[in-house]
Short mmCIF file of C-alpha atoms in Angstrom, two decimals:
data_model
loop_
_atom_site.label_atom_id
_atom_site.label_comp_id
_atom_site.label_asym_id
_atom_site.label_seq_id
_atom_site.Cartn_x
_atom_site.Cartn_y
_atom_site.Cartn_z
CA UNK A 8 -11.46 -2.75 -1.69
CA UNK A 9 -9.13 -4.88 -3.25
CA UNK A 10 -8.06 -1.75 -5.58
CA UNK A 11 -5.05 -4.77 -6.95
CA UNK A 12 -8.12 -6.31 -8.79
CA UNK A 13 -9.10 -3.59 -10.63
CA UNK A 14 -5.36 -2.91 -11.49
CA UNK A 15 -5.65 -6.66 -12.95
CA UNK A 16 -8.56 -5.83 -15.28
CA UNK A 17 -8.34 -2.03 -16.27
CA UNK A 18 -4.53 -1.19 -15.78
CA UNK A 19 -4.17 2.47 -15.26
CA UNK A 20 -7.58 3.40 -16.57
CA UNK A 21 -8.82 4.82 -13.37
CA UNK A 22 -12.35 5.87 -14.44
CA UNK A 23 -13.44 2.22 -14.98
CA UNK A 24 -12.23 1.23 -11.55
CA UNK A 25 -15.29 -0.51 -9.45
CA UNK A 26 -14.74 1.90 -6.64
CA UNK A 27 -15.10 4.87 -9.06
CA UNK A 28 -18.74 3.40 -10.23
CA UNK A 29 -19.87 2.48 -6.69
CA UNK A 30 -21.65 5.49 -5.49
CA UNK A 31 -18.88 6.96 -3.84
CA UNK A 32 -18.49 9.66 -6.58
CA UNK A 33 -15.62 9.60 -9.33
CA UNK A 34 -12.85 11.68 -10.20
CA UNK A 35 -12.81 15.24 -8.97
CA UNK A 36 -13.86 17.60 -11.67
CA UNK A 37 -10.89 19.83 -12.87
CA UNK A 38 -13.41 22.79 -13.94
CA UNK A 39 -14.48 22.55 -10.46
CA UNK A 40 -11.43 22.25 -8.16
CA UNK A 41 -11.20 19.01 -8.42
CA UNK A 42 -14.36 18.65 -6.64
CA UNK A 43 -16.49 15.70 -6.59
CA UNK A 44 -19.94 16.35 -8.45
CA UNK A 45 -21.18 12.96 -8.64
CA UNK A 46 -22.61 10.04 -6.42
CA UNK A 47 -23.51 10.26 -2.69
CA UNK A 48 -20.64 12.52 -1.45
CA UNK A 49 -20.82 15.04 -4.45
CA UNK A 50 -20.69 18.91 -3.54
CA UNK A 51 -23.33 20.35 -1.85
CA UNK A 52 -24.51 16.58 -0.08
CA UNK A 53 -21.50 16.00 1.95
CA UNK A 54 -19.57 18.51 4.02
CA UNK A 55 -15.81 17.01 4.52
CA UNK A 56 -14.07 18.17 8.19
CA UNK A 57 -10.99 19.40 6.30
CA UNK A 58 -11.60 22.25 3.73
CA UNK A 59 -8.11 22.23 2.47
CA UNK A 60 -5.25 25.00 3.36
CA UNK A 61 -6.99 28.44 3.93
CA UNK A 62 -10.32 27.04 2.87
CA UNK A 63 -8.57 26.31 -0.54
CA UNK A 64 -10.99 23.24 -1.36
CA UNK A 65 -14.25 24.79 -2.17
CA UNK A 66 -16.31 24.25 -5.27
CA UNK A 67 -16.03 27.00 -7.65
CA UNK A 68 -19.56 27.21 -8.63
CA UNK A 69 -21.41 27.16 -4.90
CA UNK A 70 -18.61 28.37 -2.36
CA UNK A 71 -19.10 25.00 -0.38
CA UNK A 72 -15.77 23.13 1.19
CA UNK A 73 -16.04 19.69 -1.02
CA UNK A 74 -14.60 16.11 -1.09
CA UNK A 75 -11.22 16.92 -3.27
CA UNK A 76 -9.96 14.16 -5.61
CA UNK A 77 -7.00 14.52 -7.77
CA UNK A 78 -7.31 11.24 -9.22
CA UNK A 79 -4.04 10.41 -11.70
CA UNK A 80 -4.94 10.55 -15.63
CA UNK A 81 -5.63 7.47 -17.16
CA UNK A 82 -2.92 5.40 -18.22
CA UNK A 83 -0.19 6.81 -15.87
CA UNK A 84 1.48 3.55 -15.39
CA UNK A 85 4.12 4.33 -12.86
CA UNK A 86 1.62 3.19 -9.97
CA UNK A 87 0.69 -0.27 -11.24
CA UNK A 88 0.17 -2.49 -8.53
CA UNK A 89 -0.74 -5.95 -8.91
CA UNK A 90 -2.81 -8.18 -6.81
CA UNK A 91 -0.50 -10.88 -6.47
CA UNK A 92 1.60 -8.36 -4.81
CA UNK A 93 -0.99 -8.90 -1.56
CA UNK A 94 -0.57 -12.52 -2.12
CA UNK A 95 3.27 -12.21 -1.52
CA UNK A 96 2.71 -9.69 1.20
CA UNK A 97 0.68 -12.10 3.19
CA UNK A 98 3.35 -14.88 2.69
CA UNK A 99 6.07 -12.95 4.10
CA UNK A 100 7.55 -14.49 7.26
CA UNK A 101 8.06 -11.62 9.34
CA UNK A 102 6.16 -8.26 10.31
CA UNK A 103 9.32 -6.06 9.32
CA UNK A 104 11.36 -3.71 10.97
CA UNK A 105 11.06 0.16 10.57
CA UNK A 106 15.27 -0.06 10.96
CA UNK A 107 15.41 -2.42 7.72
CA UNK A 108 17.45 -1.26 4.73
CA UNK A 109 16.69 -3.71 2.39
CA UNK A 110 12.94 -2.77 1.89
CA UNK A 111 10.19 -5.24 1.52
CA UNK A 112 11.44 -7.46 4.22
CA UNK A 113 8.41 -7.78 6.04
CA UNK A 114 4.33 -7.72 5.72
CA UNK A 115 4.54 -4.08 6.87
CA UNK A 116 6.52 -2.80 4.25
CA UNK A 117 4.08 -4.53 1.24
CA UNK A 118 1.41 -3.27 2.44
CA UNK A 119 2.22 -0.30 3.71
CA UNK A 120 3.37 0.83 0.07
CA UNK A 121 1.75 -1.58 -2.16
CA UNK A 122 -1.84 -1.78 -1.93
CA UNK A 123 -2.00 0.99 0.62
CA UNK A 124 -0.11 4.34 -0.40
CA UNK A 125 -0.01 3.71 -4.14
CA UNK A 126 -4.08 3.67 -3.77
CA UNK A 127 -4.19 6.77 -1.60
CA UNK A 128 -1.80 8.59 -4.10
CA UNK A 129 -3.31 7.24 -7.35
CA UNK A 130 -7.08 7.66 -6.44
CA UNK A 131 -6.64 10.69 -4.09
CA UNK A 132 -3.60 12.51 -5.15
CA UNK A 133 -0.64 13.41 -2.75
CA UNK A 134 1.48 16.46 -2.85
CA UNK A 135 0.73 19.75 -3.50
CA UNK A 136 -1.96 18.43 -6.42
CA UNK A 137 -3.67 16.18 -3.69
CA UNK A 138 -7.00 15.73 -2.47
CA UNK A 139 -8.14 14.52 0.86
CA UNK A 140 -7.36 10.54 0.03
CA UNK A 141 -4.05 11.80 -0.47
CA UNK A 142 -3.26 13.22 2.76
CA UNK A 143 -2.66 11.18 5.66
CA UNK A 144 -4.05 13.50 8.14
CA UNK A 145 -7.17 13.97 6.33
CA UNK A 146 -7.83 10.91 4.27
CA UNK A 147 -10.39 9.76 6.71
CA UNK A 148 -12.70 12.53 5.17
CA UNK A 149 -13.14 10.36 1.75
CA UNK A 150 -15.48 7.14 2.15
CA UNK A 151 -13.04 5.14 0.16
CA UNK A 152 -10.46 5.26 2.75
CA UNK A 153 -12.56 2.98 4.76
CA UNK A 154 -13.12 0.15 2.03
CA UNK A 155 -9.66 0.52 1.24
CA UNK A 156 -8.26 0.43 5.02
CA UNK A 157 -11.20 -2.78 5.38
CA UNK A 158 -8.57 -4.95 2.46
CA UNK A 159 -5.58 -3.64 4.53
CA UNK A 160 -6.86 -5.00 7.68
CA UNK A 161 -8.29 -8.21 5.84
CA UNK A 162 -4.51 -8.70 4.79
CA UNK A 163 -3.18 -8.13 8.03
CA UNK A 164 -5.39 -10.24 9.77
CA UNK A 165 -4.67 -13.38 6.78
CA UNK A 166 -1.04 -12.97 7.76
CA UNK A 167 -1.76 -13.10 11.52
CA UNK A 168 -3.68 -16.43 10.88
CA UNK A 169 -1.44 -17.64 8.61
CA UNK A 170 1.64 -17.54 10.78
CA UNK A 171 -0.54 -18.39 14.56
CA UNK A 172 -0.83 -15.19 15.64
CA UNK A 173 -4.30 -15.81 16.00
CA UNK A 174 -3.19 -18.38 18.82
CA UNK A 175 -1.78 -15.19 20.81
CA UNK A 176 -3.63 -13.63 23.45
CA UNK A 177 -3.34 -9.61 23.39
CA UNK A 178 -1.99 -9.81 27.14
CA UNK A 179 0.89 -12.23 26.00
CA UNK A 180 1.97 -9.83 22.88
CA UNK A 181 5.26 -8.10 23.36
CA UNK A 182 7.46 -5.66 21.41
CA UNK A 183 9.45 -8.42 20.10
CA UNK A 184 6.65 -9.80 18.24
CA UNK A 185 5.78 -6.61 16.22
CA UNK A 186 8.90 -4.71 16.70
CA UNK A 187 7.52 -1.71 18.13
CA UNK A 188 10.39 -0.42 19.96
CA UNK A 189 11.64 0.09 16.04
CA UNK A 190 8.85 2.44 15.52
CA UNK A 191 9.48 4.38 18.68
CA UNK A 192 6.25 3.16 19.97
CA UNK A 193 5.17 0.90 22.80
CA UNK A 194 2.53 -2.17 22.51
CA UNK A 195 0.89 0.15 24.93
CA UNK A 196 0.81 2.95 24.03
CA UNK A 197 -2.94 4.80 23.77
CA UNK A 198 -4.40 5.21 20.19
CA UNK A 199 -6.10 8.82 19.79
CA UNK A 200 -9.57 8.58 18.29
CA UNK A 201 -10.54 11.75 19.05
CA UNK A 202 -14.22 12.65 18.31
CA UNK A 203 -14.95 9.38 17.16
CA UNK A 204 -15.32 8.18 20.62
CA UNK A 205 -18.43 10.62 21.22
CA UNK A 206 -20.29 9.78 17.90
CA UNK A 207 -23.53 7.60 18.82
CA UNK A 208 -22.42 4.56 16.72
CA UNK A 209 -19.09 4.15 18.27
CA UNK A 210 -17.98 1.15 20.45
CA UNK A 211 -14.91 3.03 21.69
CA UNK A 212 -14.04 3.20 25.00
CA UNK A 213 -10.93 6.23 24.33
CA UNK A 214 -8.28 4.51 26.17
CA UNK A 215 -7.75 1.36 23.64
CA UNK A 216 -4.11 0.52 23.52
CA UNK A 217 -2.37 -1.03 20.48
CA UNK A 218 -2.64 -4.47 21.88
CA UNK A 219 -6.10 -4.17 22.23
CA UNK A 220 -6.96 -4.25 18.13
CA UNK A 221 -4.61 -7.52 17.93
CA UNK A 222 -7.33 -9.95 17.39
CA UNK A 223 -10.58 -9.13 14.99
CA UNK A 224 -12.37 -11.78 16.99
CA UNK A 225 -12.02 -9.52 20.01
CA UNK A 226 -13.38 -6.64 18.20
CA UNK A 227 -16.26 -8.56 17.02
CA UNK A 228 -15.87 -8.97 13.37
CA UNK A 229 -14.55 -11.62 10.91
CA UNK A 230 -14.44 -11.76 6.95
CA UNK A 231 -15.52 -14.04 4.37
CA UNK A 232 -12.59 -15.43 2.24
CA UNK A 233 -13.41 -13.52 -1.08
CA UNK A 234 -11.44 -13.96 -4.28
CA UNK A 235 -8.22 -12.96 -2.58
CA UNK A 236 -8.18 -17.04 -1.54
CA UNK A 237 -8.88 -18.32 -4.45
CA UNK A 238 -6.55 -16.60 -6.42
CA UNK A 239 -3.96 -18.67 -5.16
CA UNK A 240 -5.38 -21.75 -3.40
CA UNK A 241 -4.67 -20.21 -0.47
CA UNK A 242 -4.81 -22.79 2.18
CA UNK A 243 -7.54 -22.23 4.31
CA UNK A 244 -7.70 -25.63 6.27
CA UNK A 245 -5.85 -24.00 9.39
CA UNK A 246 -7.47 -20.69 9.01
CA UNK A 247 -9.44 -19.67 12.32
CA UNK A 248 -13.05 -20.19 11.91
CA UNK A 249 -13.93 -17.20 14.26
CA UNK A 250 -11.54 -15.21 11.77
CA UNK A 251 -12.64 -16.01 8.47
CA UNK A 252 -15.37 -18.12 6.78
CA UNK A 253 -16.74 -19.12 3.26
CA UNK A 254 -19.57 -18.47 1.57
CA UNK A 255 -19.59 -21.53 -0.89
CA UNK A 256 -22.36 -19.91 -3.57
CA UNK A 257 -20.41 -17.04 -3.86
CA UNK A 258 -17.04 -18.48 -3.81
CA UNK A 259 -18.14 -20.92 -7.09
CA UNK A 260 -19.38 -18.07 -8.71
CA UNK A 261 -16.23 -16.38 -8.64
CA UNK A 262 -13.95 -19.21 -9.64
CA UNK A 263 -15.92 -19.94 -12.52
CA UNK A 264 -15.98 -16.20 -13.73
CA UNK A 265 -12.01 -15.78 -12.52
CA UNK A 266 -11.10 -19.13 -14.35
CA UNK A 267 -9.28 -17.78 -17.14
CA UNK A 268 -7.37 -14.75 -15.50
CA UNK A 269 -3.59 -14.53 -16.52
CA UNK A 270 -2.53 -14.93 -12.32
CA UNK A 271 -4.73 -18.08 -12.25
CA UNK A 272 -3.21 -19.86 -15.30
CA UNK A 273 0.60 -18.65 -14.09
CA UNK A 274 -0.43 -20.10 -10.77
CA UNK A 275 -1.41 -23.35 -12.04
CA UNK A 276 1.86 -23.47 -14.30
CA UNK A 277 4.15 -22.46 -11.36
CA UNK A 278 2.22 -25.34 -8.94
CA UNK A 279 3.34 -28.00 -11.76
CA UNK A 280 6.71 -26.50 -11.81
CA UNK A 281 7.69 -26.54 -8.11
CA UNK A 282 5.65 -29.52 -7.29
CA UNK A 283 2.55 -29.99 -4.83
CA UNK A 284 4.77 -31.12 -2.16
CA UNK A 285 6.91 -28.40 -2.23
CA UNK A 286 4.21 -25.70 -2.63
CA UNK A 287 2.51 -27.09 0.84
CA UNK A 288 5.22 -26.01 2.75
CA UNK A 289 5.66 -22.35 4.20
CA UNK A 290 8.70 -21.83 2.33
CA UNK A 291 7.71 -23.39 -0.96
CA UNK A 292 4.85 -21.07 -1.00
CA UNK A 293 6.36 -17.94 -0.33
CA UNK A 294 8.59 -18.49 -3.34
CA UNK A 295 5.69 -19.45 -5.46
CA UNK A 296 4.01 -16.57 -4.79
CA UNK A 297 6.90 -14.15 -4.89
CA UNK A 298 7.46 -15.78 -8.51
CA UNK A 299 4.07 -15.14 -9.44
CA UNK A 300 4.09 -11.79 -8.56
CA UNK A 301 6.75 -10.77 -10.59
CA UNK A 302 5.67 -13.20 -13.37
CA UNK A 303 2.27 -11.01 -13.03
CA UNK A 304 4.21 -7.70 -12.70
CA UNK A 305 6.21 -8.51 -15.97
CA UNK A 306 3.51 -9.30 -17.99
CA UNK A 307 1.26 -6.26 -17.24
CA UNK A 308 4.61 -4.33 -18.19
CA UNK A 309 4.93 -6.45 -21.26
CA UNK A 310 4.62 -3.15 -23.42
CA UNK A 311 7.66 -1.72 -22.63
CA UNK A 312 6.41 0.45 -19.86
CA UNK A 313 8.29 -0.88 -16.85
CA UNK A 314 10.32 1.86 -15.08
CA UNK A 315 14.22 1.83 -16.36
CA UNK A 316 16.57 0.24 -13.23
CA UNK A 317 19.78 1.53 -12.55
CA UNK A 318 22.67 -0.76 -11.57
CA UNK A 319 23.22 1.23 -8.76
CA UNK A 320 22.08 4.13 -7.03
CA UNK A 321 22.64 6.04 -4.10
CA UNK A 322 19.66 4.74 -1.63
CA UNK A 323 20.77 6.97 1.17
CA UNK A 324 21.15 4.24 3.81
CA UNK A 325 23.97 5.73 5.44
CA UNK A 326 21.98 8.59 6.10
CA UNK A 327 21.20 9.18 10.29
CA UNK A 328 17.77 9.09 11.39
CA UNK A 329 15.77 11.16 13.81
CA UNK A 330 12.19 11.24 14.98
CA UNK A 331 9.62 12.26 12.02
CA UNK A 332 7.84 15.63 13.21
CA UNK A 333 4.50 14.24 12.10
CA UNK A 334 4.26 10.83 13.92
CA UNK A 335 7.50 10.47 15.66
CA UNK A 336 8.82 7.55 13.65
CA UNK A 337 12.53 7.42 12.62
CA UNK A 338 13.69 8.92 9.67
CA UNK A 339 15.93 10.62 7.05
CA UNK A 340 15.71 13.95 6.68
CA UNK A 341 15.85 14.62 2.97
CA UNK A 342 14.53 17.45 0.32
CA UNK A 343 12.62 16.56 -2.94
CA UNK A 344 15.31 18.05 -4.84
CA UNK A 345 18.13 16.19 -2.95
CA UNK A 346 16.30 12.65 -3.90
CA UNK A 347 15.74 13.85 -7.43
CA UNK A 348 19.07 14.36 -8.29
CA UNK A 349 20.26 10.72 -7.23
CA UNK A 350 18.24 9.61 -9.84
CA UNK A 351 18.06 12.32 -12.23
CA UNK A 352 19.04 9.98 -15.38
CA UNK A 353 15.71 7.87 -14.74
CA UNK A 354 12.71 9.93 -15.45
CA UNK A 355 10.28 7.28 -13.78
CA UNK A 356 12.14 7.29 -10.67
CA UNK A 357 12.16 10.99 -10.81
CA UNK A 358 8.21 10.85 -11.37
CA UNK A 359 7.58 8.50 -8.30
CA UNK A 360 9.65 10.67 -6.32
CA UNK A 361 7.61 14.05 -7.11
CA UNK A 362 4.44 11.97 -6.59
CA UNK A 363 5.60 10.83 -3.30
CA UNK A 364 7.43 12.89 -1.41
CA UNK A 365 4.44 14.58 0.54
CA UNK A 366 3.15 11.32 1.29
CA UNK A 367 6.47 9.55 2.43
CA UNK A 368 7.26 12.55 4.52
CA UNK A 369 3.97 12.68 6.42
CA UNK A 370 3.88 8.82 7.24
CA UNK A 371 7.89 8.59 8.20
CA UNK A 372 9.04 6.67 5.32
CA UNK A 373 11.23 8.98 3.27
CA UNK A 374 14.31 6.60 3.68
CA UNK A 375 11.46 3.63 1.71
CA UNK A 376 11.15 6.39 -0.97
CA UNK A 377 15.06 6.94 -1.24
CA UNK A 378 15.83 3.00 -1.46
CA UNK A 379 13.59 2.58 -3.99
CA UNK A 380 10.66 1.11 -2.20
CA UNK A 381 8.04 3.16 -4.21
CA UNK A 382 9.34 2.51 -7.60
CA UNK A 383 7.66 0.16 -10.03
CA UNK A 384 10.36 -2.53 -10.47
CA UNK A 385 8.93 -5.63 -10.59
CA UNK A 386 11.93 -7.42 -8.93
CA UNK A 387 12.51 -5.07 -5.44
CA UNK A 388 14.93 -8.09 -4.34
CA UNK A 389 18.10 -6.09 -6.33
CA UNK A 390 17.88 -3.31 -3.67
CA UNK A 391 19.19 -5.34 -1.02
CA UNK A 392 22.01 -6.98 -3.01
CA UNK A 393 23.65 -3.80 -4.03
CA UNK A 394 26.86 -2.86 -1.27
CA UNK A 395 25.79 0.88 -0.21
CA UNK A 396 29.29 1.71 -0.62
CA UNK A 397 29.43 1.04 -4.05
CA UNK A 398 26.18 2.52 -4.75
CA UNK A 399 27.32 5.80 -3.39
CA UNK A 400 30.26 5.95 -5.31
CA UNK A 401 28.83 4.83 -8.62
CA UNK A 402 26.32 7.53 -8.39
CA UNK A 403 29.36 10.36 -7.48
CA UNK A 404 30.75 9.26 -11.03
CA UNK A 405 27.57 9.39 -12.52
CA UNK A 406 26.60 12.91 -11.20
CA UNK A 407 30.07 14.19 -12.76
CA UNK A 408 29.71 12.47 -16.34
CA UNK A 409 25.82 14.01 -16.03
CA UNK A 410 25.20 17.10 -14.80
CA UNK A 411 22.04 17.73 -16.11
CA UNK A 412 18.85 17.24 -14.69
CA UNK A 413 16.00 15.14 -16.30
CA UNK A 414 12.12 16.07 -14.83
CA UNK A 415 9.46 13.30 -14.81
CA UNK A 416 6.33 13.74 -16.15
CA UNK A 417 4.06 14.10 -12.74
CA UNK A 418 4.53 17.98 -12.57
CA UNK A 419 3.49 18.46 -15.95
CA UNK A 420 -0.02 16.87 -15.98
#
């Protein structure tokens, strides 16, 4: 499920999203403890493994454990993520490092935060109001998880192929390629699949290590091009036919239906501006799709909905890091109130921190939340351009001048 396409078409009107009309159920019913009451996974027809703390996620009407979704209210614009952001992600030159202080400097940051984490929290609900999809530990209980993660895997495979990582045999991978040591992990760490290994349909052995899932060909599947390829005329000439394939009839239909989309028109204009020779280079295409992603974001927020961005703010980049208690990733240790205090004069930044704190803490990315990675700024490049000393100094001055705190709106709904 490419949720960016739903965002492109429907913005914050979540009830119109294709995934909510797919048979997997819509938003949870607020009158029934936010249990899903329609589709094939409704109360009484599907029992998730996790039933909430102290079995709190039960239907009021049947007292059965239910699939819970605390989907955001329609038109809550904080979480808009356009599909052009996915294109920018695939064109990133590096994987990215967990120790980076700049944010959005590699494929990992782009995917983890944009089309992945935001979809989890928008549809499932994160934090104390959350549902299954909004909890990293129990999100596989929601069938949407698998469609969402398939698209994440698709983008990951496309990035690998585009940068020729598909040519590397799994036995030749080292930590320097994917910067495994920065994540306090190793490419030969055994992955834990627990009960899945024993399922009758499972092909898992139970001793797979990270390098074993490097190649989708080795795992026995490949992806159709899909609309993602067409949106920015992604170069397919060098794509590995063992990883990706084209379905001509379906592609022609998509191109005809989407010919007047803003992103498609904007892309053609940028090609004319940059010139085809420049666009055909790695760096030229990277600059083009980054520009397109910003244009698309500006267009989506043309009604004045973009988050107000401070000139400087304390991004916590000078805080020491230690292993996260949930997954051993290196992260900062900071409370929600401390994060809010640093941006208290910017309501939408407060709202973002309220919404994502629980998720970011569990996945080991409070550092990303603190530095603004989850905020809805159309240009995240500014984050890496601000000297930390100025940020902290400016923040201290601001705090002395303004001792009041303004809450966001996430808590209110």
